[in-house]
mmCIF file of C-alpha atoms in Angstrom:
data_model
loop_
_atom_site.group_PDB
_atom_site.id
_atom_site.type_symbol
_atom_site.label_atom_id
_atom_site.label_comp_id
_atom_site.label_asym_id
_atom_site.label_seq_id
_atom_site.Cartn_x
_atom_site.Cartn_y
_atom_site.Cartn_z
ATOM 1 C CA HIS A 29 -84.611 48.384 -46.859
ATOM 2 C CA VAL A 30 -84.569 45.391 -44.497
ATOM 3 C CA ARG A 31 -87.659 46.624 -42.663
ATOM 4 C CA ARG A 32 -89.529 46.900 -45.973
ATOM 5 C CA ILE A 33 -88.853 43.193 -46.477
ATOM 6 C CA ASP A 34 -90.014 42.311 -42.960
ATOM 7 C CA PRO A 35 -91.206 45.063 -40.582
ATOM 8 C CA ASP A 36 -90.601 42.775 -37.584
ATOM 9 C CA ILE A 37 -86.860 42.537 -38.211
ATOM 10 C CA GLU A 38 -84.781 44.421 -35.682
ATOM 11 C CA VAL A 39 -81.902 46.342 -37.244
ATOM 12 C CA ILE A 40 -79.101 47.418 -34.916
ATOM 13 C CA ALA A 41 -76.347 49.638 -36.292
ATOM 14 C CA PHE A 42 -72.963 50.049 -34.630
ATOM 15 C CA ASP A 43 -70.701 52.949 -35.448
ATOM 16 C CA GLY A 44 -67.119 51.869 -35.071
ATOM 17 C CA ARG A 45 -64.461 49.498 -36.306
ATOM 18 C CA LEU A 46 -63.037 46.182 -35.410
ATOM 19 C CA PRO A 47 -61.042 45.652 -33.221
ATOM 20 C CA GLN A 48 -62.568 48.381 -30.995
ATOM 21 C CA ARG A 49 -63.641 46.679 -27.774
ATOM 22 C CA ALA A 50 -67.289 47.844 -27.891
ATOM 23 C CA ILE A 51 -67.634 46.653 -31.488
ATOM 24 C CA VAL A 52 -65.900 43.322 -30.765
ATOM 25 C CA GLU A 53 -68.285 42.739 -27.849
ATOM 26 C CA GLN A 54 -71.306 43.263 -30.104
ATOM 27 C CA VAL A 55 -69.967 41.342 -33.092
ATOM 28 C CA ALA A 56 -68.914 38.394 -30.903
ATOM 29 C CA GLN A 57 -72.605 37.839 -30.145
ATOM 30 C CA ALA A 58 -73.477 37.261 -33.816
ATOM 31 C CA ASP A 59 -74.347 33.858 -35.228
ATOM 32 C CA VAL A 60 -72.398 34.443 -38.437
ATOM 33 C CA LEU A 61 -70.286 37.278 -39.866
ATOM 34 C CA LEU A 62 -70.103 38.468 -43.457
ATOM 35 C CA GLY A 63 -66.860 40.112 -44.483
ATOM 36 C CA CYS A 64 -67.384 42.525 -47.349
ATOM 37 C CA THR A 65 -64.066 44.343 -47.511
ATOM 38 C CA ASP A 66 -61.068 44.867 -49.717
ATOM 39 C CA GLN A 67 -58.734 45.374 -46.775
ATOM 40 C CA HIS A 68 -56.140 42.771 -45.853
ATOM 41 C CA THR A 69 -56.281 43.896 -42.225
ATOM 42 C CA SER A 70 -60.056 43.400 -42.143
ATOM 43 C CA ARG A 71 -59.697 39.845 -43.424
ATOM 44 C CA LEU A 72 -57.298 39.083 -40.573
ATOM 45 C CA VAL A 73 -59.733 40.563 -38.052
ATOM 46 C CA LEU A 74 -62.624 38.552 -39.535
ATOM 47 C CA SER A 75 -60.619 35.330 -39.268
ATOM 48 C CA ASP A 76 -59.525 36.253 -35.751
ATOM 49 C CA MET A 77 -63.160 36.821 -34.698
ATOM 50 C CA ALA A 78 -64.036 33.339 -35.964
ATOM 51 C CA ARG A 79 -61.098 31.760 -34.151
ATOM 52 C CA ARG A 80 -61.288 33.646 -30.837
ATOM 53 C CA TYR A 81 -65.048 34.050 -30.420
ATOM 54 C CA LEU A 82 -66.239 30.954 -32.302
ATOM 55 C CA VAL A 83 -68.307 33.054 -34.716
ATOM 56 C CA PRO A 84 -68.134 31.570 -38.215
ATOM 57 C CA ALA A 85 -67.615 34.021 -41.055
ATOM 58 C CA ILE A 86 -67.892 34.183 -44.822
ATOM 59 C CA ASP A 87 -65.556 36.608 -46.564
ATOM 60 C CA CYS A 88 -66.570 37.740 -50.029
ATOM 61 C CA GLY A 89 -64.752 39.692 -52.658
ATOM 62 C CA GLY A 90 -64.280 40.308 -56.327
ATOM 63 C CA LEU A 91 -61.507 40.987 -58.793
ATOM 64 C CA ILE A 92 -61.154 41.862 -62.469
ATOM 65 C CA GLU A 93 -58.291 40.255 -64.398
ATOM 66 C CA GLY A 94 -57.115 41.401 -67.790
ATOM 67 C CA ALA A 95 -54.465 41.220 -70.479
ATOM 68 C CA ASN A 96 -53.828 43.140 -73.688
ATOM 69 C CA GLY A 97 -56.688 45.542 -73.033
ATOM 70 C CA LEU A 98 -59.241 42.747 -72.594
ATOM 71 C CA VAL A 99 -61.040 41.502 -69.497
ATOM 72 C CA THR A 100 -59.992 37.879 -69.013
ATOM 73 C CA GLY A 101 -61.629 37.225 -65.673
ATOM 74 C CA GLN A 102 -64.358 38.535 -63.427
ATOM 75 C CA ILE A 103 -63.613 36.635 -60.244
ATOM 76 C CA ILE A 104 -65.792 36.174 -57.192
ATOM 77 C CA GLN A 105 -64.222 34.623 -54.114
ATOM 78 C CA LEU A 106 -65.988 33.328 -51.011
ATOM 79 C CA VAL A 107 -63.869 32.112 -48.093
ATOM 80 C CA LEU A 108 -65.010 30.396 -44.919
ATOM 81 C CA PHE A 109 -63.415 31.358 -41.647
ATOM 82 C CA ARG A 110 -64.369 29.006 -38.843
ATOM 83 C CA PRO A 111 -62.436 28.444 -35.624
ATOM 84 C CA HIS A 112 -60.429 25.526 -37.046
ATOM 85 C CA ASP A 113 -59.884 26.929 -40.569
ATOM 86 C CA PRO A 114 -56.616 28.338 -41.887
ATOM 87 C CA CYS A 115 -56.304 32.092 -41.406
ATOM 88 C CA PRO A 116 -55.719 34.510 -44.310
ATOM 89 C CA ARG A 117 -51.954 34.312 -43.714
ATOM 90 C CA CYS A 118 -51.992 30.504 -43.975
ATOM 91 C CA ARG A 119 -53.974 30.849 -47.202
ATOM 92 C CA GLY A 120 -51.662 33.477 -48.713
ATOM 93 C CA MET A 121 -54.485 36.032 -48.851
ATOM 94 C CA VAL A 122 -52.704 38.905 -47.127
ATOM 95 C CA ASP A 123 -49.565 40.822 -47.868
ATOM 96 C CA ASP A 124 -47.541 42.382 -45.035
ATOM 97 C CA MET A 125 -46.604 45.425 -47.139
ATOM 98 C CA ARG A 126 -50.249 46.060 -47.990
ATOM 99 C CA MET A 127 -51.200 45.751 -44.325
ATOM 100 C CA ARG A 128 -48.575 48.325 -43.322
ATOM 101 C CA GLN A 129 -49.997 50.645 -45.994
ATOM 102 C CA GLU A 130 -53.561 50.123 -44.744
ATOM 103 C CA LEU A 131 -52.623 50.852 -41.141
ATOM 104 C CA MET A 132 -50.530 53.931 -41.906
ATOM 105 C CA SER A 133 -52.059 57.361 -41.325
ATOM 106 C CA PRO A 134 -51.636 60.083 -43.969
ATOM 107 C CA GLU A 135 -49.305 61.875 -41.541
ATOM 108 C CA GLU A 136 -47.115 58.792 -41.123
ATOM 109 C CA ARG A 137 -47.006 58.307 -44.902
ATOM 110 C CA GLN A 138 -45.956 61.925 -45.427
ATOM 111 C CA ALA A 139 -43.292 61.641 -42.730
ATOM 112 C CA LEU A 140 -41.757 58.660 -44.555
ATOM 113 C CA ILE A 141 -41.776 60.598 -47.825
ATOM 114 C CA ASP A 142 -40.204 63.634 -46.156
ATOM 115 C CA ALA A 143 -37.569 61.514 -44.404
ATOM 116 C CA ALA A 144 -36.518 59.953 -47.726
ATOM 117 C CA GLY A 145 -35.408 63.372 -48.975
ATOM 118 C CA ASN A 146 -33.868 62.938 -52.435
ATOM 119 C CA HIS A 147 -34.017 59.147 -52.196
ATOM 120 C CA ALA A 148 -36.950 56.952 -53.117
ATOM 121 C CA PRO A 149 -39.353 56.619 -50.186
ATOM 122 C CA PRO A 150 -39.871 53.125 -48.773
ATOM 123 C CA PRO A 151 -42.527 51.010 -50.518
ATOM 124 C CA GLU A 152 -45.024 51.350 -47.675
ATOM 125 C CA ALA A 153 -45.118 55.127 -48.282
ATOM 126 C CA HIS A 154 -46.794 54.562 -51.654
ATOM 127 C CA GLU A 155 -50.552 54.861 -51.932
ATOM 128 C CA ILE A 156 -52.517 51.620 -52.133
ATOM 129 C CA PRO A 157 -53.416 51.074 -55.782
ATOM 130 C CA GLN A 158 -57.130 50.973 -56.514
ATOM 131 C CA ILE A 159 -58.091 47.752 -58.261
ATOM 132 C CA ASP A 160 -60.978 48.310 -60.621
ATOM 133 C CA THR A 161 -63.987 46.054 -60.496
ATOM 134 C CA VAL A 162 -67.410 45.893 -62.079
ATOM 135 C CA GLY A 163 -70.263 46.864 -59.765
ATOM 136 C CA TYR A 164 -72.253 43.697 -60.148
ATOM 137 C CA ILE A 165 -69.333 41.511 -59.022
ATOM 138 C CA THR A 166 -69.467 42.884 -55.488
ATOM 139 C CA THR A 167 -73.269 42.657 -55.490
ATOM 140 C CA VAL A 168 -73.238 39.045 -56.665
ATOM 141 C CA SER A 169 -70.526 38.001 -54.204
ATOM 142 C CA GLY A 170 -72.372 39.677 -51.321
ATOM 143 C CA ARG A 171 -75.652 38.028 -52.272
ATOM 144 C CA LEU A 172 -73.999 34.618 -52.556
ATOM 145 C CA ALA A 173 -72.410 35.074 -49.133
ATOM 146 C CA ALA A 174 -75.771 36.132 -47.661
ATOM 147 C CA GLY A 175 -77.461 33.104 -49.219
ATOM 148 C CA TYR A 176 -74.899 30.726 -47.752
ATOM 149 C CA ALA A 177 -75.226 32.473 -44.375
ATOM 150 C CA ILE A 178 -78.998 31.982 -44.461
ATOM 151 C CA GLY A 179 -78.523 28.307 -45.265
ATOM 152 C CA TRP A 180 -76.045 28.001 -42.410
ATOM 153 C CA LEU A 181 -78.283 29.823 -39.912
ATOM 154 C CA THR A 182 -81.425 27.870 -40.811
ATOM 155 C CA GLY A 183 -79.600 24.542 -40.837
ATOM 156 C CA ARG A 184 -80.885 23.791 -44.337
ATOM 157 C CA PHE A 185 -77.419 23.592 -45.908
ATOM 158 C CA ALA A 186 -73.829 24.450 -45.199
ATOM 159 C CA PRO A 187 -71.484 26.179 -47.615
ATOM 160 C CA PRO A 188 -69.966 23.396 -49.759
ATOM 161 C CA PHE A 189 -66.540 25.009 -49.998
ATOM 162 C CA GLU A 190 -63.600 26.328 -48.017
ATOM 163 C CA ARG A 191 -62.339 28.923 -50.505
ATOM 164 C CA MET A 192 -64.456 29.121 -53.628
ATOM 165 C CA GLN A 193 -63.380 31.097 -56.663
ATOM 166 C CA MET A 194 -65.734 31.618 -59.581
ATOM 167 C CA ASN A 195 -64.941 33.307 -62.903
ATOM 168 C CA LEU A 196 -68.181 34.851 -64.124
ATOM 169 C CA ILE A 197 -67.008 35.052 -67.740
ATOM 170 C CA ALA A 198 -65.410 31.602 -68.044
ATOM 171 C CA GLU A 199 -67.033 28.533 -69.496
ATOM 172 C CA CYS A 200 -69.249 26.919 -66.840
ATOM 173 C CA LEU A 201 -68.205 29.759 -64.507
ATOM 174 C CA ASP A 202 -64.923 27.921 -63.804
ATOM 175 C CA VAL A 203 -65.871 27.270 -60.157
ATOM 176 C CA THR A 204 -62.957 26.049 -58.045
ATOM 177 C CA ASP A 205 -62.739 25.125 -54.385
ATOM 178 C CA ARG A 206 -59.258 25.722 -52.991
ATOM 179 C CA PRO A 207 -59.050 23.910 -49.669
ATOM 180 C CA GLN A 208 -55.833 24.812 -47.910
ATOM 181 C CA PRO A 209 -54.230 23.337 -44.811
ATOM 182 C CA VAL A 210 -53.329 25.319 -41.742
ATOM 183 C CA ASP A 211 -49.687 26.395 -41.856
ATOM 184 C CA GLU A 212 -48.269 24.988 -38.611
ATOM 185 C CA ALA A 213 -45.610 27.761 -38.626
ATOM 186 C CA CYS A 214 -48.253 30.523 -38.861
ATOM 187 C CA THR A 215 -48.777 32.887 -35.934
ATOM 188 C CA CYS A 216 -52.454 31.831 -35.789
ATOM 189 C CA GLN A 217 -51.267 28.532 -34.327
#
């Protein structure tokens, strides 16, 4: 698809995951990173890449909110991660329980369930609940992040936010910037 836009663009694909050394070495050479993930662990890695390797990043995501059977919010969030910015822990964006669930293998999960016997298994043994979203929310958030990255890379404009949240079904889109200080007690410090 990218080559149809511009046949001179070089596309390089890497098969792997952060924080695998070979992938980190390649990603650390980027000018900007786009985080398009629903994983808490991935958000920490994205922030860590910005801090350790001085590669700025834009994390994008979406969420549906509802009450009484009605959709009350279709939220897009864009978050900047630069070397000096608060990490996802400082910003309250990650949950330790969720991270343990994400990092647990199916075998480890089953072992916890088996070890519980007749008792309730520990919370981390539960499957991660799937949060429903509407397809265009992820598309819109990704395109916004790409647009801000292009502005950043070309020097034409910088993202005018630290942590922007936008409700696509609210009056005037209810756009909010949520700047947050670094938590001096956080492990990122």
